[in-house]
Structure formats: C-alpha cells, structure tokens
Short mmCIF file of C-alpha atoms in Angstrom, two decimals:
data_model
loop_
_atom_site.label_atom_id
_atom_site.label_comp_id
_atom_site.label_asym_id
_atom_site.label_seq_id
_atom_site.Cartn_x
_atom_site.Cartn_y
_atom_site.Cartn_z
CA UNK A 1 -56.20 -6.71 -24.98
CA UNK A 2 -54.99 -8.66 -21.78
CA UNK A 3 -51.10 -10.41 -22.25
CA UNK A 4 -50.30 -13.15 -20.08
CA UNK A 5 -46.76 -13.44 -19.37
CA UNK A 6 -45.35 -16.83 -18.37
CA UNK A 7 -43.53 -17.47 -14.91
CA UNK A 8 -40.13 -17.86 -16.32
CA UNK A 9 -41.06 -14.48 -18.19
CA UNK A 10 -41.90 -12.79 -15.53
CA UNK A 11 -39.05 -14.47 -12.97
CA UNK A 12 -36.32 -12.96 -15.88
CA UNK A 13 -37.67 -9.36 -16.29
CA UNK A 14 -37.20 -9.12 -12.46
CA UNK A 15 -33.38 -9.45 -12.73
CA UNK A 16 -33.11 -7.23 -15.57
CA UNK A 17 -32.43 -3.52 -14.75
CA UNK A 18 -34.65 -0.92 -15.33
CA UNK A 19 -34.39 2.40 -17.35
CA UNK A 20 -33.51 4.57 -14.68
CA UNK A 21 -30.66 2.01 -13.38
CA UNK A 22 -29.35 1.80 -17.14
CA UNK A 23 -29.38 5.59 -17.36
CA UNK A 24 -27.30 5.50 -14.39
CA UNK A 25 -24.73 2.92 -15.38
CA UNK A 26 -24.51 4.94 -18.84
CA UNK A 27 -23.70 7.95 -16.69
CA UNK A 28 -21.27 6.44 -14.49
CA UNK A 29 -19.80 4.89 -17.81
CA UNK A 30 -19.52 8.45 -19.17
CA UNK A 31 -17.87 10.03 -15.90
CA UNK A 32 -15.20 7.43 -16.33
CA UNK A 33 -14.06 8.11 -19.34
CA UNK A 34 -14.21 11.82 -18.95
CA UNK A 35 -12.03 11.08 -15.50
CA UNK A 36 -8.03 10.78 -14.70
CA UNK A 37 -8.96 9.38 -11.33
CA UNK A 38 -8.04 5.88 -11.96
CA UNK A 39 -4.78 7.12 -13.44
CA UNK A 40 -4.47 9.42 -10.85
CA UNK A 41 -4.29 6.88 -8.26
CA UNK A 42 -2.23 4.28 -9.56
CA UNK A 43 0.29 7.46 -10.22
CA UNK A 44 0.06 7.99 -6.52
CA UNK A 45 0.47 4.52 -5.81
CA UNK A 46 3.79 3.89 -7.75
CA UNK A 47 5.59 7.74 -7.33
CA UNK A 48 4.74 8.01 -3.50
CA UNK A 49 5.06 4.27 -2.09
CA UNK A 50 6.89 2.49 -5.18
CA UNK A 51 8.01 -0.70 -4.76
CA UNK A 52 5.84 -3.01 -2.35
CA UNK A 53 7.56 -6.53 -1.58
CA UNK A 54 5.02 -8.72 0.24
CA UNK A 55 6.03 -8.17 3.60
CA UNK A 56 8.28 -5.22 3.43
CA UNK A 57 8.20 -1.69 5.23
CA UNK A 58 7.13 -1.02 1.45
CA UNK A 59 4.02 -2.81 1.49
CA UNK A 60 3.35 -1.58 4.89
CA UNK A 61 3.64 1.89 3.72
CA UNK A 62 1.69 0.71 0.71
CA UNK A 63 -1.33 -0.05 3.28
CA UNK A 64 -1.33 3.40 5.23
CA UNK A 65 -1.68 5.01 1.24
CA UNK A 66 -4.43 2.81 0.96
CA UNK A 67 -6.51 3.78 3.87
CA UNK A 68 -5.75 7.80 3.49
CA UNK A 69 -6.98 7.00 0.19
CA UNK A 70 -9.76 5.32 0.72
CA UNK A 71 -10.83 7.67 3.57
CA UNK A 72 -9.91 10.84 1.08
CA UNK A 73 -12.43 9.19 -1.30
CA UNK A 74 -15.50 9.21 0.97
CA UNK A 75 -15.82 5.22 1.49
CA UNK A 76 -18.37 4.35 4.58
CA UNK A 77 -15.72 1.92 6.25
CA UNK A 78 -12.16 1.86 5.71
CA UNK A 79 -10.25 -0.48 7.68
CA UNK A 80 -7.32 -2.91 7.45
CA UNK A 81 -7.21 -6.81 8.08
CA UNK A 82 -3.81 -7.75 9.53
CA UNK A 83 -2.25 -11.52 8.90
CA UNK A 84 1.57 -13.19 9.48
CA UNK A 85 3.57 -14.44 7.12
CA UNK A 86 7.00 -15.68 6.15
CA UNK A 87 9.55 -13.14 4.91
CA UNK A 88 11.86 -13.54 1.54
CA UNK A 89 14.06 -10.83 0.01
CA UNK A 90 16.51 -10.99 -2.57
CA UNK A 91 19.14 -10.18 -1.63
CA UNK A 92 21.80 -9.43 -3.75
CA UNK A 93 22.84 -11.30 -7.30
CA UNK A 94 25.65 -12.16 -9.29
CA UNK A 95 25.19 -13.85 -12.03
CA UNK A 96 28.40 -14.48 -14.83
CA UNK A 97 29.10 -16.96 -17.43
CA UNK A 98 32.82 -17.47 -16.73
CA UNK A 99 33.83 -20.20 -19.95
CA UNK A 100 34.17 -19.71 -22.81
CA UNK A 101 34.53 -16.29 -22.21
CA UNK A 102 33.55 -14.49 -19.38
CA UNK A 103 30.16 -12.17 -19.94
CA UNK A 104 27.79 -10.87 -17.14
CA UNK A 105 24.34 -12.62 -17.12
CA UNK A 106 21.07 -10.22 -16.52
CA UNK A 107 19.24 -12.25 -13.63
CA UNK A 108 16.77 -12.27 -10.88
CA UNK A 109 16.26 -14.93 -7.75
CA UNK A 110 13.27 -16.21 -8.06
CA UNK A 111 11.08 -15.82 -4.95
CA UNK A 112 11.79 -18.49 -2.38
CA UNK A 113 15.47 -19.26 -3.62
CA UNK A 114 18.20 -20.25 -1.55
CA UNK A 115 21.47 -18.53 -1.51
CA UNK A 116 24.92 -19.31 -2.20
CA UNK A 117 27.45 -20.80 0.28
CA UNK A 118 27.93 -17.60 3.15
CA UNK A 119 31.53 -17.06 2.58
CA UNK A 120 31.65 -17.18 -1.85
CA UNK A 121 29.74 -18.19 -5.14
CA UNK A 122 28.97 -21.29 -6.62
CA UNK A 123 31.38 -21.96 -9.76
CA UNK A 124 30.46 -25.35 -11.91
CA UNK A 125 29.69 -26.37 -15.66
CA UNK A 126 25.93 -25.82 -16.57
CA UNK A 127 24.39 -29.32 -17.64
CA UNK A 128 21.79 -28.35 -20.27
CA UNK A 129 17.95 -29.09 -20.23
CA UNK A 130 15.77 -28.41 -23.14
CA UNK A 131 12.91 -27.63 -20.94
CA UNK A 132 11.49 -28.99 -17.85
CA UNK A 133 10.32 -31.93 -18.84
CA UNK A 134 13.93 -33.15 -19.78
CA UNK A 135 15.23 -31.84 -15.77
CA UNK A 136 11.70 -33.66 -14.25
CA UNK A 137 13.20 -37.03 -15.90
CA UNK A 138 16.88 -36.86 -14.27
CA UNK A 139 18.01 -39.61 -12.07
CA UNK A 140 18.86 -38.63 -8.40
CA UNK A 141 22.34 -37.30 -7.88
CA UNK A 142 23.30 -37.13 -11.70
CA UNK A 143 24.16 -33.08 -11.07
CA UNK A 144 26.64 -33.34 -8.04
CA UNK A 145 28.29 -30.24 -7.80
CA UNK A 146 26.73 -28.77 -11.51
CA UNK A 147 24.49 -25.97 -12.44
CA UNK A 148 21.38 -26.71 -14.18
CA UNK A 149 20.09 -24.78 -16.71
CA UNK A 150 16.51 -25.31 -18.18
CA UNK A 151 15.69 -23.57 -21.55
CA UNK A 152 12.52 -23.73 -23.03
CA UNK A 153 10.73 -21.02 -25.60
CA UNK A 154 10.10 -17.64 -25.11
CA UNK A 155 6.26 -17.09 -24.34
CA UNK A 156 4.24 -16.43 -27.36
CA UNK A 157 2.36 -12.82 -26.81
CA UNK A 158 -1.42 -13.15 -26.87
CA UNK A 159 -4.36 -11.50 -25.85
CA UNK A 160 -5.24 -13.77 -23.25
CA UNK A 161 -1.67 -15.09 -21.95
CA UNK A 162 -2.08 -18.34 -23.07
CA UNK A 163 1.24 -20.01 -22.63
CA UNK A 164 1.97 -18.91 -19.04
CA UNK A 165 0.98 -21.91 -17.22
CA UNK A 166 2.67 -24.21 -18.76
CA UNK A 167 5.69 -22.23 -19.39
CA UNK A 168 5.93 -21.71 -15.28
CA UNK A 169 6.26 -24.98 -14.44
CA UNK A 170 10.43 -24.61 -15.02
CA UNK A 171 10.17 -21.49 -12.25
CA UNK A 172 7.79 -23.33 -9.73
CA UNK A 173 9.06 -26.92 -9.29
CA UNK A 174 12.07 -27.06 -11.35
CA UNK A 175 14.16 -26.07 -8.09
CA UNK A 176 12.71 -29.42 -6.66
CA UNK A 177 14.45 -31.70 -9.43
CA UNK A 178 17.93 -29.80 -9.43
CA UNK A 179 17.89 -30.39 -5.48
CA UNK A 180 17.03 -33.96 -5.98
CA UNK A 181 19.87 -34.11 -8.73
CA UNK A 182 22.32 -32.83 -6.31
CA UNK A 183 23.07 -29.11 -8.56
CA UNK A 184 24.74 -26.57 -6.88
CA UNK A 185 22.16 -24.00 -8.43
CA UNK A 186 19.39 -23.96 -11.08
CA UNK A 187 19.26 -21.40 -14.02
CA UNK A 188 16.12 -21.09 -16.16
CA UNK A 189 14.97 -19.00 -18.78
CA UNK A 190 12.40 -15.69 -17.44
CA UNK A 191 9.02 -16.94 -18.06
CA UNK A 192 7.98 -13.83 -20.40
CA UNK A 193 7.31 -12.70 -24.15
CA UNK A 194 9.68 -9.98 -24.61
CA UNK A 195 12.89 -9.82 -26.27
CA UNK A 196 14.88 -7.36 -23.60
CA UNK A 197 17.54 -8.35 -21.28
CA UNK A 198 15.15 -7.62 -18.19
CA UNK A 199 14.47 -10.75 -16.53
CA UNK A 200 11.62 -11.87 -15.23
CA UNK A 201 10.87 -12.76 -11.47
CA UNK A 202 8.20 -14.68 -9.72
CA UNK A 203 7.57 -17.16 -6.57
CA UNK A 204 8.65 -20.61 -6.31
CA UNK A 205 6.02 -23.26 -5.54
CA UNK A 206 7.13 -24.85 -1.68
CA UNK A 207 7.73 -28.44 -1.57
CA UNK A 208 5.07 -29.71 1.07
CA UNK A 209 6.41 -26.39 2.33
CA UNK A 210 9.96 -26.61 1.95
CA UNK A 211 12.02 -24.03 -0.10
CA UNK A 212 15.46 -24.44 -2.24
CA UNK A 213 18.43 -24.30 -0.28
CA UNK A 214 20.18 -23.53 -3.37
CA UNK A 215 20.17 -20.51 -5.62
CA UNK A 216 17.60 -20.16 -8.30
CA UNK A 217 17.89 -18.02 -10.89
CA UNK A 218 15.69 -16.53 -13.88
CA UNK A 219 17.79 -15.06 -16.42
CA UNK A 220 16.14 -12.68 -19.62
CA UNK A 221 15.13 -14.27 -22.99
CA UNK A 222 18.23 -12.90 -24.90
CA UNK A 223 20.80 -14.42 -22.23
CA UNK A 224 19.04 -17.71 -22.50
CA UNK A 225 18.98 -17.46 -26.23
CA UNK A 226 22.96 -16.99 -26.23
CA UNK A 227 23.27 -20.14 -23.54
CA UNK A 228 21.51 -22.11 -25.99
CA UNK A 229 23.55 -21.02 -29.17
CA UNK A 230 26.57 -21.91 -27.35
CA UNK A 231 25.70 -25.29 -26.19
CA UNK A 232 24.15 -26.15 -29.67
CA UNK A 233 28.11 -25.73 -31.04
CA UNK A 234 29.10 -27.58 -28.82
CA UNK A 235 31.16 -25.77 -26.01
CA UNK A 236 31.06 -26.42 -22.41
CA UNK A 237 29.64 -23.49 -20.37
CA UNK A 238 30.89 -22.61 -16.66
CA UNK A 239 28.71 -20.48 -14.17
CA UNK A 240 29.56 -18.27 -11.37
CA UNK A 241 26.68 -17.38 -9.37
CA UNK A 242 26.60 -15.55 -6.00
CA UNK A 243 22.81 -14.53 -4.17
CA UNK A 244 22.00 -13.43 -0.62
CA UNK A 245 18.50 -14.20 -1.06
CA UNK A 246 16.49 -16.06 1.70
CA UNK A 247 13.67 -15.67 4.30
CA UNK A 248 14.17 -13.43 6.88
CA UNK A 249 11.21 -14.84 9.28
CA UNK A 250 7.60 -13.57 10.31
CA UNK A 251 6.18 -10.49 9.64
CA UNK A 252 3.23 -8.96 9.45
CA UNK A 253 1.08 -7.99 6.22
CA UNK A 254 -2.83 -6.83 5.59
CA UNK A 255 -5.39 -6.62 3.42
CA UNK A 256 -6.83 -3.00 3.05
CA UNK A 257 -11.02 -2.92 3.08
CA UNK A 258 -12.69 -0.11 1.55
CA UNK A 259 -16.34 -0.18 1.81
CA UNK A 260 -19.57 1.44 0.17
CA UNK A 261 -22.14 0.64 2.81
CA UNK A 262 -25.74 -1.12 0.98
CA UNK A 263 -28.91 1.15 1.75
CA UNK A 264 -31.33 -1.82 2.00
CA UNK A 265 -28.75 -5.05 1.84
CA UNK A 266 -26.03 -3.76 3.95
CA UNK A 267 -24.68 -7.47 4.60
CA UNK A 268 -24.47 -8.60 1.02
CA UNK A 269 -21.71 -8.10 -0.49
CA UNK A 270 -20.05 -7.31 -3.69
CA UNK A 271 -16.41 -7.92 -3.90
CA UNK A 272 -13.90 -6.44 -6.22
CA UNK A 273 -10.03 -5.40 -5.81
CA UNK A 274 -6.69 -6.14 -7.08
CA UNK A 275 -3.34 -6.44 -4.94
CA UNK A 276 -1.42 -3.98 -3.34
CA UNK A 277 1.93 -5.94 -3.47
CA UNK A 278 4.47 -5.98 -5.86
CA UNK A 279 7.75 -7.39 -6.99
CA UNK A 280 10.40 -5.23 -6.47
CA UNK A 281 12.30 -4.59 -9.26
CA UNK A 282 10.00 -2.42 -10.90
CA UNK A 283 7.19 -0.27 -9.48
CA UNK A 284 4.37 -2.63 -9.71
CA UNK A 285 2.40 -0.12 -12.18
CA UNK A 286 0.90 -2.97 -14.45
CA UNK A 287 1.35 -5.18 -11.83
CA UNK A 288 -1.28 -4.78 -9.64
CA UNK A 289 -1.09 -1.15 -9.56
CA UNK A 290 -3.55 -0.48 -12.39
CA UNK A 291 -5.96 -3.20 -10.33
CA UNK A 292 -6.35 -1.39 -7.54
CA UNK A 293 -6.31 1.94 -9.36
CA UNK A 294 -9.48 0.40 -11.56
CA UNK A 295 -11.55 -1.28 -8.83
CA UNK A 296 -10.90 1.73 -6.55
CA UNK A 297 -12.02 4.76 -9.11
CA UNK A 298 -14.89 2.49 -10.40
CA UNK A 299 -16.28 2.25 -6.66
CA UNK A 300 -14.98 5.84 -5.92
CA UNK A 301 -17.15 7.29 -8.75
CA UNK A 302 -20.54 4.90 -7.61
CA UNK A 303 -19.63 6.86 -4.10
CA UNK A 304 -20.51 10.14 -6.16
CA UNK A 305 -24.26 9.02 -6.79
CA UNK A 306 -27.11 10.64 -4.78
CA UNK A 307 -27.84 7.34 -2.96
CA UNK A 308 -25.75 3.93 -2.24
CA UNK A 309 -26.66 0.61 -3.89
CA UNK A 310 -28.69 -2.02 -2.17
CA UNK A 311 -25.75 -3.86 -1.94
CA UNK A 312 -22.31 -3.39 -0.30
CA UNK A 313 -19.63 -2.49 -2.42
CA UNK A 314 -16.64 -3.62 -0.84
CA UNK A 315 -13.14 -2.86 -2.26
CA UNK A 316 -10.02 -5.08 -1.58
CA UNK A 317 -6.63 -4.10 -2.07
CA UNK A 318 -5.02 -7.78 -1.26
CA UNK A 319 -1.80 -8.27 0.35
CA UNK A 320 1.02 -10.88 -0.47
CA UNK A 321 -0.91 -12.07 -3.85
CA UNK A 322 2.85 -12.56 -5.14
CA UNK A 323 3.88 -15.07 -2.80
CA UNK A 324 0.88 -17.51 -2.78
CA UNK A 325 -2.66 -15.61 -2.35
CA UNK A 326 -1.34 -14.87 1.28
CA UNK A 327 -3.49 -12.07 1.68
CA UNK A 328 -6.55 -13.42 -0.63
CA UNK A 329 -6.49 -16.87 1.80
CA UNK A 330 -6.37 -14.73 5.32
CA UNK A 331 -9.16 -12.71 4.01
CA UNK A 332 -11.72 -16.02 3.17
CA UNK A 333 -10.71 -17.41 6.54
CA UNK A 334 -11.56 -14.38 8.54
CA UNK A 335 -14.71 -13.76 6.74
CA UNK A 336 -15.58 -17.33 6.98
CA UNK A 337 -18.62 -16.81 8.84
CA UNK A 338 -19.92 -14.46 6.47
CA UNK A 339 -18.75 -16.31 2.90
CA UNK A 340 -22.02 -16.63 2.15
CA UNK A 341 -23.11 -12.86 1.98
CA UNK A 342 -20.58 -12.90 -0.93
CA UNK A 343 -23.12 -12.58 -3.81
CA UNK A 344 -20.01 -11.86 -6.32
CA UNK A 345 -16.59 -11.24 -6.41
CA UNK A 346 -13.87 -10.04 -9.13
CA UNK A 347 -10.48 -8.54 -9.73
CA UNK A 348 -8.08 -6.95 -11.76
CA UNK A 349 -4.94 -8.35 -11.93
CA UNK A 350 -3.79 -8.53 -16.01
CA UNK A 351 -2.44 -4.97 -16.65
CA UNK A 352 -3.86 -1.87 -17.92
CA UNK A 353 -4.94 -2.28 -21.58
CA UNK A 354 -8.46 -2.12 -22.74
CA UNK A 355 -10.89 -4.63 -21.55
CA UNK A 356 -12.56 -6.61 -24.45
CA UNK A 357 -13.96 -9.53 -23.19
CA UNK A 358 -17.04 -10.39 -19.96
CA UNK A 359 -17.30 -13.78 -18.41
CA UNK A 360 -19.18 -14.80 -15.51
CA UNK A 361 -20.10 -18.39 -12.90
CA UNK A 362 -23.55 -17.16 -11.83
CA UNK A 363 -26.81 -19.27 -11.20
CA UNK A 364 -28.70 -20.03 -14.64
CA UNK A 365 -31.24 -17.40 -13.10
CA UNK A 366 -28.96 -14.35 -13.10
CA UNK A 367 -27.03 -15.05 -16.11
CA UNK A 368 -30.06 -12.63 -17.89
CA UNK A 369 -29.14 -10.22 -15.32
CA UNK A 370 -24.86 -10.83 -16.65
CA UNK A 371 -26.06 -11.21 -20.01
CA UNK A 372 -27.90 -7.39 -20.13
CA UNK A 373 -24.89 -5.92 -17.78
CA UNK A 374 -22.88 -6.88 -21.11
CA UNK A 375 -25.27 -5.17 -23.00
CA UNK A 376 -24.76 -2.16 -21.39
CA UNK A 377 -20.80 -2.27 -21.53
CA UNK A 378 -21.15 -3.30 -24.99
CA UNK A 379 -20.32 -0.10 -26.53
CA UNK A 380 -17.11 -0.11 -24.79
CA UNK A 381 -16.19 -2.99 -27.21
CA UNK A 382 -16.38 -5.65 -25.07
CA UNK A 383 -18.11 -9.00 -26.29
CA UNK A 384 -19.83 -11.13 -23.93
CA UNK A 385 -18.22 -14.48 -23.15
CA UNK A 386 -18.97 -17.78 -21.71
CA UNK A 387 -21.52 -18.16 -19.01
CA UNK A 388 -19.83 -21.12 -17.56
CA UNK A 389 -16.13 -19.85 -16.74
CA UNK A 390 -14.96 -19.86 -13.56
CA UNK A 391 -12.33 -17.73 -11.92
CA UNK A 392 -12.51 -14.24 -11.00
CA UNK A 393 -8.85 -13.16 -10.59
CA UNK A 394 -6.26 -15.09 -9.01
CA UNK A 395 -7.12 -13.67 -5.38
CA UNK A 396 -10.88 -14.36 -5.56
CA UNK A 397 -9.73 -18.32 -5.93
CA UNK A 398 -10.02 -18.80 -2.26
CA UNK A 399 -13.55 -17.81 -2.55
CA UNK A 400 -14.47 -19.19 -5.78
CA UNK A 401 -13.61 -22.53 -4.21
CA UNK A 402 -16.36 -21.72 -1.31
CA UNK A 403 -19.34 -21.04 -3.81
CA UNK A 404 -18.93 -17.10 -4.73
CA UNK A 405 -20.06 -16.52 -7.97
CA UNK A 406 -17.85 -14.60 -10.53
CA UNK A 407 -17.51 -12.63 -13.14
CA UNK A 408 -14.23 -11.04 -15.17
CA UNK A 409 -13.63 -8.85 -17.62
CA UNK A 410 -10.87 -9.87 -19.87
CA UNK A 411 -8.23 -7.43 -20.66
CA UNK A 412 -5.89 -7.40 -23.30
CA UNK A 413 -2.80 -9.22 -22.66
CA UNK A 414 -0.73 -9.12 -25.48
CA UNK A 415 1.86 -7.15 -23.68
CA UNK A 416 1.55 -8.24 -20.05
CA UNK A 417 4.24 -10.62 -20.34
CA UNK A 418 6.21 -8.34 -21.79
CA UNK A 419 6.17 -6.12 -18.55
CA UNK A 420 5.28 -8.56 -16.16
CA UNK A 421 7.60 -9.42 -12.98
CA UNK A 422 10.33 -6.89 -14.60
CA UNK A 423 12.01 -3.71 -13.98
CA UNK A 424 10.32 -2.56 -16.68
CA UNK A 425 6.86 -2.33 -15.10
CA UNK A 426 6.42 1.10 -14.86
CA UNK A 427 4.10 3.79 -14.60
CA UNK A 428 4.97 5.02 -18.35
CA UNK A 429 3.77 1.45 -19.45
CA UNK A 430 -0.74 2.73 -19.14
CA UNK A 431 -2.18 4.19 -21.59
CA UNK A 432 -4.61 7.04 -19.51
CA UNK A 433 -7.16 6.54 -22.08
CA UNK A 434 -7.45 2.54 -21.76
CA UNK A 435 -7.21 3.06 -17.96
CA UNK A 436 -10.20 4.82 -17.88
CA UNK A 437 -12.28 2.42 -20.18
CA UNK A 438 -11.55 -0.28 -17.56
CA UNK A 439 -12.63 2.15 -14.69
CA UNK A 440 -15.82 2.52 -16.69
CA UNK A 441 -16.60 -1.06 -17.18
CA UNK A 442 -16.17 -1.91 -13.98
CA UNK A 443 -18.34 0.66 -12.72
CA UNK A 444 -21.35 -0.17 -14.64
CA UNK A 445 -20.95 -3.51 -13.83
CA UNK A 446 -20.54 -3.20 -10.42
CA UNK A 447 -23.09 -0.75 -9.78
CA UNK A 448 -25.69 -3.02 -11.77
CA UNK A 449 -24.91 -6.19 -9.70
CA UNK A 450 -24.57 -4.37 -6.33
CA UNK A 451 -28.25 -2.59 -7.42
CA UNK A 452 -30.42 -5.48 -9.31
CA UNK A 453 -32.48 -8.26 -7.51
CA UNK A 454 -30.91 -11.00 -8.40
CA UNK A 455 -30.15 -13.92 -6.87
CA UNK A 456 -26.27 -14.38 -8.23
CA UNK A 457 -26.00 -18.16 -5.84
CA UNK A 458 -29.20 -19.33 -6.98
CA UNK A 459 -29.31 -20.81 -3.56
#
C-alpha cells in the first residue's frame, strides 16, 4: 500500500529529531544526573573567586576563572569580550534608629546611592510612606531636611516570583521622589520574601542617567516590620544614617565566550549562559553562580560526544548583569553584524532548584521541534508551557529585542527571594541533586536545538 503524506506532514517530521539524536539527548540526560560537574564548578566559582562586584578586581579575577575553566573543559574557542563601564561600591554603612530608643538597623545601599555629607551622618525624623505609590504622590520640597521611609509588604514566596516587579519599583525610582521632596536620605523596605534580618540589595534605576546624591538604603523585612509597628502607635521615629557609597569612575569589565565549534553550521549559533557578577555581600552562589555552573556543565558534557553539533554552542558568562545588562548590551552591540546567526538564545539566572516548567518564542514551524524537545525532558518533570512567551533570561533581552528566538526553562522560585541580593546567598543554599537535573535539561535541550534542522526565525 502507497501513503501519501501531506506537505505540512512532511515539512514537521523534518524538524523533529530522530532516534539516534533522542538516544543521545537521553544519554546526555543520564550523564548529568550521574555528574557533580555542575556543582563542582559553581563550588569553584564561589570558594576560589567569591564575591564578584561588577567592575571589581573580583569580577576581573572572576573572568581569568572563567577562561582556565573553559579552556580546562576542552571548549574550541575561549576568549573574552572587554567593555567600560561606570564604577559603584558601597562603601561603608551605618544605619541606627536613634528615637525612641536607640537600636541598630540591618541595612544595605542600594546600588547607585549617594552618600552622606563627607565629614558626618545624616540625623532627621523619618516621614512615613505606606508604599511607593504614597512617596510618587508628594509635593516638591515637602521632606526638607527628613528621611523617607517607604514600607510596603514583604514579597509573597512563589514558584515563579511573581511579586518582584512591582514590589521594586520603591528600590528603582523611589530615590527620584525623595530627591524631588528635598529628604536628606530614603529608607525602604528589602524587596524579598524572607523573614531574616539580612537585607536585601539591588541597583537603582538612573534618572535619564543621573544617580541619588543622597543615601539610599534597603533595610531587612523584620526592621521594617518594627518601623511600621512604631509609627502605627503613634511615636515619632529619628534616623541616623552614615554611607560612603558612590561611583568611583571607569573601569573595565568583560564578557567571557566559551565556544563548541558547529561541524556543518559553524556560524549559527546557539546561545546560552548566565552572569558571572555578583553582589557582594554574599558569594553570588544562587545568584548567578548556579547559571553559569548549569549552562557551562550542560555544554561541557555535549563537548564529551564523539562529534560536535551542526550548530555552535556558544556559552556566555555575562558581565555587569547587576547593574543594568552592562555586559548582556556590549555583547549585542559587538556582535551586531552577526545578530542574525543567533538561531536561539537562553539563560539561567533564577537559582538552583529544580526546573519544572519549558517555554519558548520560536517560528510556528519549529515550535514541533520545542514541543518534542519537551517531550524528551519530560521525565525530568518538567511540563511544557506556552509557545508564545517571550524572554529568555534577563541578559538575552538585548537580543530578544533584535529578533532571537527563545526558549526558558522555569525553575522553581519559591525560595529565590529568600536568598536573593543577601549575605545569605551561599554555596550551602544548592541542593547537588537539583543542580544536576538543571544541567541535564539544559543539555538535552541544547544539544537538540544546536543538532535539528530547524528553522528557529522562520525567516
């Protein structure tokens, strides 16, 4: 008996893998979760280098680790992509509520904040704001000489973070509306979930690329909670606060390329990464530690096959994410040229825990292709997701925006925020065994889409 098969029939099974390139995203699957390399390296990362401020001899340091690395791990080309930017640190921080009663605050300066006057601290009353709306709605000049202190709620944990946007507005332009009221600092509660008294830090948005000249200050969740109770009875509450933060000029950061060189399609590329700086108070370990540590293991083990994917395989450890997708903007304007041999991009930048979710922005024509890569990560226990969301990771934005495709795989977050921008983002925070599931996803996926031929643009 003769079948026809339709066009459209026949145009799908050409994007879907075959049996031998399922068997080997099955294996690599398998090798991932029988491997401690992902743990291994984001071990390495955080014990040997610690710390990486965008911009610092940290992150610098942080750069030459990733290079050995990559070069220890057998990529094709290993290089790094040098850009300038604009220097904060934070100085030091005192932080003390001085009336009623005197009781030291638990703080951090937010990235971009001013500093105190040179020669002492800033001493005033705290004029309360329920959240930022209430501080957005202030008349100019009504907090001459005062601290302001925006409240708000406590982020509600989730899987998927929900809450975080709008709950950052009081840390990214609430400095803007306590310099137009004329405060001598601004105080806000940590954007985070938890409950300890470890603050949460995080950058400032610029105002048409202007920064506060005054201090800004997160404090943690249970310090915020005790400013409230004490306003709500009805006592006035004084402030001392003294910071040495500010921008100490140009300096130079990079983005770190790793790549796995395509056998037949050696100018296509398939972009994944995470980013290599951190805030400083902990050791970036959830933070984009585990990130880099997943993207870099999943291509690392792909490297271990007997042959390289049509495609290029190109790993990017992203510089100054932190402080405004520094390093994820320098990279789409020096590969401008070549922004359309981007066939897909991703990252992982949400933590550690187990991935449970895959969503993709692909043509209509390769969404079979996205739809049967889920199939075969499936057994991990992640779902398939929408077809239609777009995204990537907050450092593939730059390309998004240019007509990448994307896909992500969703981790759980119901702990991130927890962690997030704190001391308390550690290495003792990942779970080996959930590490190594994400390591596995993304190497299935990643081999798949660097291997099938499928046209991800639909150009």
């Amino acid at each position: 008996m003769t079948v026809f098969l339709s066009a459209e029939t026949l145009a799908q099974d050409t994007v879907l893998p075959s049996a031998e390139q399922v068997e080997t995203a099955q294996a690599l699957i398998d090798a991932a979760l029988d491997s401690d390399l992902g743990y291994e390296i984001v071990e390495s990362l955080t014990t040997q280098v610690g710390p990486r401020l965008a911009g610092s001899e940290a992150e610098a340091r942080g750069r030459d680790w990733g290079v050995a690395l990559g070069e220890e791990l057998g990529f094709d080309r290993v290089s790094v992509e040098g850009f300038t930017m604009p220097f904060w640190t934070r100085g030091e921080l005192e932080i003390v509520m001085t009336a009623p009663y005197e009781q030291a605050l638990y703080g951090s300066a937010l990235g971009g904040s001013g500093r105190s006057p040179r020669l002492g601290a800033v001493d005033a009353e705290i004029v309360y704001f329920r959240n930022i709306d209430a501080l957005t709605a202030i008349e100019d000049g009504a907090l001459d000489g005062k601290i302001a202190f925006v409240d708000g709620e406590a982020m509600v944990p989730s899987q998927t973070g929900a809450g975080y946007g709008p709950a950052n507005q009081r840390r990214r332009i609430g400095w803007q509306h306590a310099e137009r009221g004329g405060a001598d600092a601004l105080v806000v509660r940590s954007v985070g979930s938890d409950s300890h008294r470890m603050p949460h830090t995080g950058m400032m948005s610029s105002n048409n690329g202007e920064w506060a000249e005054i201090p800004v200050i997160a404090i943690s969740n249970p310090d915020a909670d005790h400013l409230r109770r004490l306003h709500n009875s009805g006592q006035a509450i004084e402030m001392r606060i003294r910071s040495t933060a500010g921008w100490r000029g140009e300096v130079t950061s990079g983005n770190v390329v790793l790549d796995l060189i395509g056998r037949e399609l050696p100018d296509e590329i398939v972009l994944i990464g995470g980013h290599l700086d951190s805030w400083d108070e902990g050791t970036g370990a959830v933070d984009d530690g585990a990130g880099v540590a997943i993207t870099t293991a999943a291509a690392a083990l792909i490297a271990q096959l007997p042959e390289r994917p049509r495609r290029t395989i190109r790993v990017v450890m992203f510089g100054a994410e932190e402080v405004g997708l520094l390093g994820a903007r320098a990279y789409a304007e020096q590969h401008a040229d070549e922004i359309a041999n981007h066939v897909l991009a991703t990252e992982s930048d949400f933590g550690a825990r187990t991935i449970w979710q895959l969503v993709s922005n692909v043509s209509d024509e390769a969404n079979p292709a996205i739809d049967a890569i889920g199939d075969v990560i499936a057994p991990l226990g992640i779902i398939r997701g929408g077809s239609d969301v777009p995204g990537g990771g907050p450092d593939i934005i730059p390309l998004a925006m240019q007509g990448v495709p994307t896909v992500r795989l969703n981790q759980n977050g119901s702990d991130y925020f927890d962690l997030h921008h704190t001391p308390d983002d550690t290495l003792d925070k990942i779970d080996p065994d959930e590490l190594a599931q994400n390591v596995a996803a993304y190497a299935a996926l990643v081999y798949l889409a660097a291997e099938l031929d499928v046209d991800f643009r639909g150009e």
